[in-house]
Tab-separated table of C-alpha atoms in Angstrom:
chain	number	residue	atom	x	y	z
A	11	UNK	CA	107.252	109.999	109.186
A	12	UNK	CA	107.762	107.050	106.743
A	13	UNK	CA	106.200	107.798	103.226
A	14	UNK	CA	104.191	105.611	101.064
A	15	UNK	CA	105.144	101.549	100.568
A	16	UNK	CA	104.717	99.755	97.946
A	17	UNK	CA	105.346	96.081	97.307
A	18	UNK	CA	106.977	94.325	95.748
A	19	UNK	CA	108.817	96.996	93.629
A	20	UNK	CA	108.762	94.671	90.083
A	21	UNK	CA	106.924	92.048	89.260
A	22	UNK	CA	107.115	89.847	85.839
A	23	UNK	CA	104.555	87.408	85.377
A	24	UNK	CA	102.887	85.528	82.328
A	25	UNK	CA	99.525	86.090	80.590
A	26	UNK	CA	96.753	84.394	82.887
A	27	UNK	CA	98.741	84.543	86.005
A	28	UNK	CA	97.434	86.569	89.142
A	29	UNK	CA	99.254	89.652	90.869
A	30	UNK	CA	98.527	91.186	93.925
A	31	UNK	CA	99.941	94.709	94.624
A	32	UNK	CA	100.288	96.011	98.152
A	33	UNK	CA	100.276	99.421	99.238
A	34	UNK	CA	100.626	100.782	102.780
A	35	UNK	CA	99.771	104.829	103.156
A	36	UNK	CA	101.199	107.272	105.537
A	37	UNK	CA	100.178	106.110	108.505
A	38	UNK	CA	96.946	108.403	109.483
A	39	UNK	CA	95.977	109.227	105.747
A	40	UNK	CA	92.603	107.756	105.639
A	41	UNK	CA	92.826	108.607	102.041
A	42	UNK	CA	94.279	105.806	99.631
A	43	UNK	CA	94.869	105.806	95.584
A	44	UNK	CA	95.578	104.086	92.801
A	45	UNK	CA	97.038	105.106	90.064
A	46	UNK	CA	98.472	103.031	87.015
A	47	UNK	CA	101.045	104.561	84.053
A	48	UNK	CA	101.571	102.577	80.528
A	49	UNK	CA	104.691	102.843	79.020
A	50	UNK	CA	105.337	106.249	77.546
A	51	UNK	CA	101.743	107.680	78.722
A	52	UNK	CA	99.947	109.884	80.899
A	53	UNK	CA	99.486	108.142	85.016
A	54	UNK	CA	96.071	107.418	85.358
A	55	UNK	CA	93.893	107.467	88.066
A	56	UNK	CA	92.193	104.078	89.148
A	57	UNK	CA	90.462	104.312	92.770
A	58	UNK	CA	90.109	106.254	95.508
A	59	UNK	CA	89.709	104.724	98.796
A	60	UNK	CA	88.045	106.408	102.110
A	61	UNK	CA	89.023	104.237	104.780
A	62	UNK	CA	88.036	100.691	104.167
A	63	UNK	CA	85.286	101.972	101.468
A	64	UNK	CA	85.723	102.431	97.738
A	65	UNK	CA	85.149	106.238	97.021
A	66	UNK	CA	85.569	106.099	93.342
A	67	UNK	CA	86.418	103.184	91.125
A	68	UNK	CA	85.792	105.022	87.692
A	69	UNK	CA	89.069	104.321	86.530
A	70	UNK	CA	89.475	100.439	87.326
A	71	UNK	CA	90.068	98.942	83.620
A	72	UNK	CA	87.667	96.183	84.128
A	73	UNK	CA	87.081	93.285	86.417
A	74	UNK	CA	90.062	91.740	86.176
A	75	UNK	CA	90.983	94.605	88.674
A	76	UNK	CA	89.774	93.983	92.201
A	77	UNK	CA	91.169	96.602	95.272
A	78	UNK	CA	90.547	95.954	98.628
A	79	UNK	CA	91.610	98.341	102.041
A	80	UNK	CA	90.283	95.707	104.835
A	81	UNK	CA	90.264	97.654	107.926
A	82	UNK	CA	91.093	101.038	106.157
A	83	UNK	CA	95.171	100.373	106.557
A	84	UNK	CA	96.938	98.992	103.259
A	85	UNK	CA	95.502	98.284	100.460
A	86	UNK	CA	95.759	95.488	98.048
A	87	UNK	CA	95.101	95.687	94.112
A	88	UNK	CA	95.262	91.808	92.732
A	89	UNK	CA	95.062	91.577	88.792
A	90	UNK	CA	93.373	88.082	87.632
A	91	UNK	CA	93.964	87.014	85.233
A	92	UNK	CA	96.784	89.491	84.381
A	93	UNK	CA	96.764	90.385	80.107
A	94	UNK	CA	99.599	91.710	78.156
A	95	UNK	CA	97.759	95.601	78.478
A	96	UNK	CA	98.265	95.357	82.226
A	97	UNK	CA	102.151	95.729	82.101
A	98	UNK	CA	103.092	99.256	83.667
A	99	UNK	CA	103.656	101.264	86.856
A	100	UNK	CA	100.819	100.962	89.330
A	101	UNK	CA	101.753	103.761	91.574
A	102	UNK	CA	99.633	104.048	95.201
A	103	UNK	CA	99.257	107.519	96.983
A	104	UNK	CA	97.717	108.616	100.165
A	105	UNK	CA	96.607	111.803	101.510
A	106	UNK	CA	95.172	113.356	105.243
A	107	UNK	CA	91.872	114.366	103.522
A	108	UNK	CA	90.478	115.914	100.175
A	109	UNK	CA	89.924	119.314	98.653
A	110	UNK	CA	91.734	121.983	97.096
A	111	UNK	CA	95.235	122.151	98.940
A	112	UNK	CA	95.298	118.801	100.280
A	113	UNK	CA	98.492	117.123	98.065
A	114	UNK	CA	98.328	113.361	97.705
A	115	UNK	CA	101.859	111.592	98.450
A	116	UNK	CA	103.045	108.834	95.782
A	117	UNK	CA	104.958	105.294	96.346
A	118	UNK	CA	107.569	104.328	94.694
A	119	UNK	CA	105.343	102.221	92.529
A	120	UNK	CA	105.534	98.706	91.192
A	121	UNK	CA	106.437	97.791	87.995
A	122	UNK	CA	104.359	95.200	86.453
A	123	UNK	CA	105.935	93.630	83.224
A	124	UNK	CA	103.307	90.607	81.519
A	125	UNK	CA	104.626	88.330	79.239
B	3	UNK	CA	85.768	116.561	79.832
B	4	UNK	CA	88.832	117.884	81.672
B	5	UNK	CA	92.534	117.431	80.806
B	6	UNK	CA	95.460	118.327	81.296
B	7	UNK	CA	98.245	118.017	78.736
B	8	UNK	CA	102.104	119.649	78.272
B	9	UNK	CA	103.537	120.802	75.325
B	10	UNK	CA	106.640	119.222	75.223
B	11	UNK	CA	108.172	115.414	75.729
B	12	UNK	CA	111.341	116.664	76.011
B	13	UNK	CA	113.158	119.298	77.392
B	14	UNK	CA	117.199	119.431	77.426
B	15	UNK	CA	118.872	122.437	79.168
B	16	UNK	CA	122.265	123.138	79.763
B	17	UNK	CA	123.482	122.843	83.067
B	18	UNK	CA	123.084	126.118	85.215
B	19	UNK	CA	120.490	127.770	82.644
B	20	UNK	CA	116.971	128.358	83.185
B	21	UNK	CA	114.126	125.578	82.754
B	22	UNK	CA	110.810	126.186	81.795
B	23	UNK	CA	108.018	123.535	81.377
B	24	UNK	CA	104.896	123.930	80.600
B	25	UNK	CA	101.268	122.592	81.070
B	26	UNK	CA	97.885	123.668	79.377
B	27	UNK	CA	94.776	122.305	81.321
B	28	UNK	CA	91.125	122.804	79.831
B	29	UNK	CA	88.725	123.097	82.783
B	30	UNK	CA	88.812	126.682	83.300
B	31	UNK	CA	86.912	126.544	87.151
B	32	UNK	CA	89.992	124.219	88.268
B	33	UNK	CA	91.044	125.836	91.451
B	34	UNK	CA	94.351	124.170	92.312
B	35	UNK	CA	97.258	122.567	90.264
B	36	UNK	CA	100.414	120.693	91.415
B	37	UNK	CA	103.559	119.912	89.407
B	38	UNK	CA	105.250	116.725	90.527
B	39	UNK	CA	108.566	115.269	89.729
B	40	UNK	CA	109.322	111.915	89.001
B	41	UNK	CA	112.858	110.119	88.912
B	42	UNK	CA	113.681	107.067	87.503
B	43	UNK	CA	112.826	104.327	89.240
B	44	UNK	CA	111.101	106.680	91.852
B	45	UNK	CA	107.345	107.471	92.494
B	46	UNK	CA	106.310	111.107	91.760
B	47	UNK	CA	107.274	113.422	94.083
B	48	UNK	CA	105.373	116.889	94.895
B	49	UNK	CA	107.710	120.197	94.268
B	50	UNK	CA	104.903	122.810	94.319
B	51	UNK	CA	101.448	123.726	93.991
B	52	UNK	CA	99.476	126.687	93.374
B	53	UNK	CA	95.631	127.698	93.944
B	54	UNK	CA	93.784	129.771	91.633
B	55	UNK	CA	93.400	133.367	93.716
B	56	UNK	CA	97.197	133.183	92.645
B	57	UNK	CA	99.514	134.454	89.459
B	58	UNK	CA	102.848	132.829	91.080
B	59	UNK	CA	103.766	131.025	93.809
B	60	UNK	CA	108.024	130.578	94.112
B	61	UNK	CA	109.355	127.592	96.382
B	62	UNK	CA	113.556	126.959	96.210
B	63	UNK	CA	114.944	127.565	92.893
B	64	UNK	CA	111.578	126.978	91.342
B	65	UNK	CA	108.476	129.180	90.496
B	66	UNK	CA	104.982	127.937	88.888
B	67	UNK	CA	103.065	130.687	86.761
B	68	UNK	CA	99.556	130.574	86.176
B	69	UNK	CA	97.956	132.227	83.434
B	70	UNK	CA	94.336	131.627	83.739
B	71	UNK	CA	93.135	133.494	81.185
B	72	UNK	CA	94.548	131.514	78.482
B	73	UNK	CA	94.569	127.848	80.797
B	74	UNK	CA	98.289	127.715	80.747
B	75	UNK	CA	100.762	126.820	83.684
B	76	UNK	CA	104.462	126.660	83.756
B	77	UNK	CA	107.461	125.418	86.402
B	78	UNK	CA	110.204	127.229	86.157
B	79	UNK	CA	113.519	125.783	87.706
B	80	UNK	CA	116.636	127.944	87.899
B	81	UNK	CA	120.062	127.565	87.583
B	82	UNK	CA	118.867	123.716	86.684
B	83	UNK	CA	121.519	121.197	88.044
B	84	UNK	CA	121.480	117.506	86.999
B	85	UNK	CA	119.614	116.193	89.909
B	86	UNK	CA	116.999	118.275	87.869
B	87	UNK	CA	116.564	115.596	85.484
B	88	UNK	CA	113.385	113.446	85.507
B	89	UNK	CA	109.786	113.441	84.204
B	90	UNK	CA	107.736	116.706	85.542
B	91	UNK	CA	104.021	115.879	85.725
B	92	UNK	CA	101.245	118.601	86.263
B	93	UNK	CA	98.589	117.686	87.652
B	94	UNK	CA	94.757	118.720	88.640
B	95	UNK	CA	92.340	117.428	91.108
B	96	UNK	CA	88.351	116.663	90.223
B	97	UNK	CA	86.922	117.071	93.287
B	98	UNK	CA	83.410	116.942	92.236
B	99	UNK	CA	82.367	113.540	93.918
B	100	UNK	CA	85.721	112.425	94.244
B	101	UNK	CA	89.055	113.572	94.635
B	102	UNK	CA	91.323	112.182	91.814
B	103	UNK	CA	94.040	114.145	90.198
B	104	UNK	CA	94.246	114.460	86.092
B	105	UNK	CA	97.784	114.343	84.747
B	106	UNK	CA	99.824	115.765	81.910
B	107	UNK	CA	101.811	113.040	79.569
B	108	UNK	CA	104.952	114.635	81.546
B	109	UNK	CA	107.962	116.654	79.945
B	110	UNK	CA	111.617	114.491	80.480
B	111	UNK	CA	113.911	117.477	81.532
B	112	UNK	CA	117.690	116.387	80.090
B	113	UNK	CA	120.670	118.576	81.970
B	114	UNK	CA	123.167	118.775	79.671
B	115	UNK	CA	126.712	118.606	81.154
């Protein structure tokens, strides 16, 4: 069973330039996350797809952030325009279902340097 | 509101001794916790979880205690080898309404030749 994809793997772009993230989940996990980690801090959580709908977006920064899951396969996270604060991991994870047991599986994440 | 934080930044063992990291969490009706390792360069990866209804739980070479009493949780790796080394996270769901997890800053584990 292949794991979590992410891509690409690093990105470096300049302040007011767009990125777009992709992440594609085990396939079957109708369950799809986003997660971002700043240098030296905790990860954080940033949505929480169910299929093709947003479950929870209470940790999207602001709305320079968009996410989309067209279709309730991979998921996309663009940043527009991208600031200096954005630089870090963005890590995407993916799980069967929810509830106590049910462990979420990580990508290898994409690092996101802005200049 | 709940967190989840770890004691230490860094940990550096000796090759073949005994690790121990810890994590305090603060929501005291959290019913499941995970510890995840993360390599460099890698995304985190899940070494074992434990529910509540449990003290201990032991997978290969490691073994997570839970002390609910005073909110405290530790991963214990044995005989740690330097593949060991890399960020340990631990981690707790929210399920009310959602299901995100809440992670610890992470402990670096250093295996010292």
């Amino acid at each position: 069973e292949a794991g979590v994809t992410q891509f690409p793997s690093h990105s470096v772009i300049e302040k007011g330039q767009t990125v777009t993230l992709r992440c594609d989940p085990i396939s079957g996990h109708d369950n799809l996350y986003w997660y971002r980690r700043v240098m030296g801090k905790e990860i954080k959580f940033l949505l929480h797809f169910v299929k093709e709908s947003k479950q929870d977006e209470s940790g999207m920064p602001n709305n320079r952030f968009l996410a989309e899951r067209t279709g309730g396969t991979y998921s996309t996270l663009k940043v527009q325009p991208a600031e200096l604060e954005d630089s870090g991991v963005y890590f995407c994870a993916s799980s069967r279902s929810t509830g106590v047991g049910e462990t979420q599986y990580f990508g290898p994440g994409t690092r996101l340097l802005v200049l | 509101g709940e967190s989840v934080g770890l004691h230490l930044p860094t940990l550096s063992v000796q090759e073949g001794d005994n690790s121990i990291i810890n994590c305090a969490y603060s929501n005291s009706a959290s019913d499941y916790f995970i510890w995840y390792k993360q390599e460099s360069g890698k995304g985190p990866q899940f070494i074992i979880d434990i529910r509540s209804n449990m003290d201990k739980r032991q997978g290969q070479r490691v073994t997570v205690l839970l002390n609910k009493t005073v909110k405290h949780l530790s991963l214990q790796i044995a005989a740690t080898q330097p593949g060991d080394s890399a960020v340990y996270f631990c981690a707790e769901p929210v399920t009310s309404g959602t299901y995100k997890y809440i992670f610890g800053t992470g402990t670096r584990l250093k295996v010292l030749a």
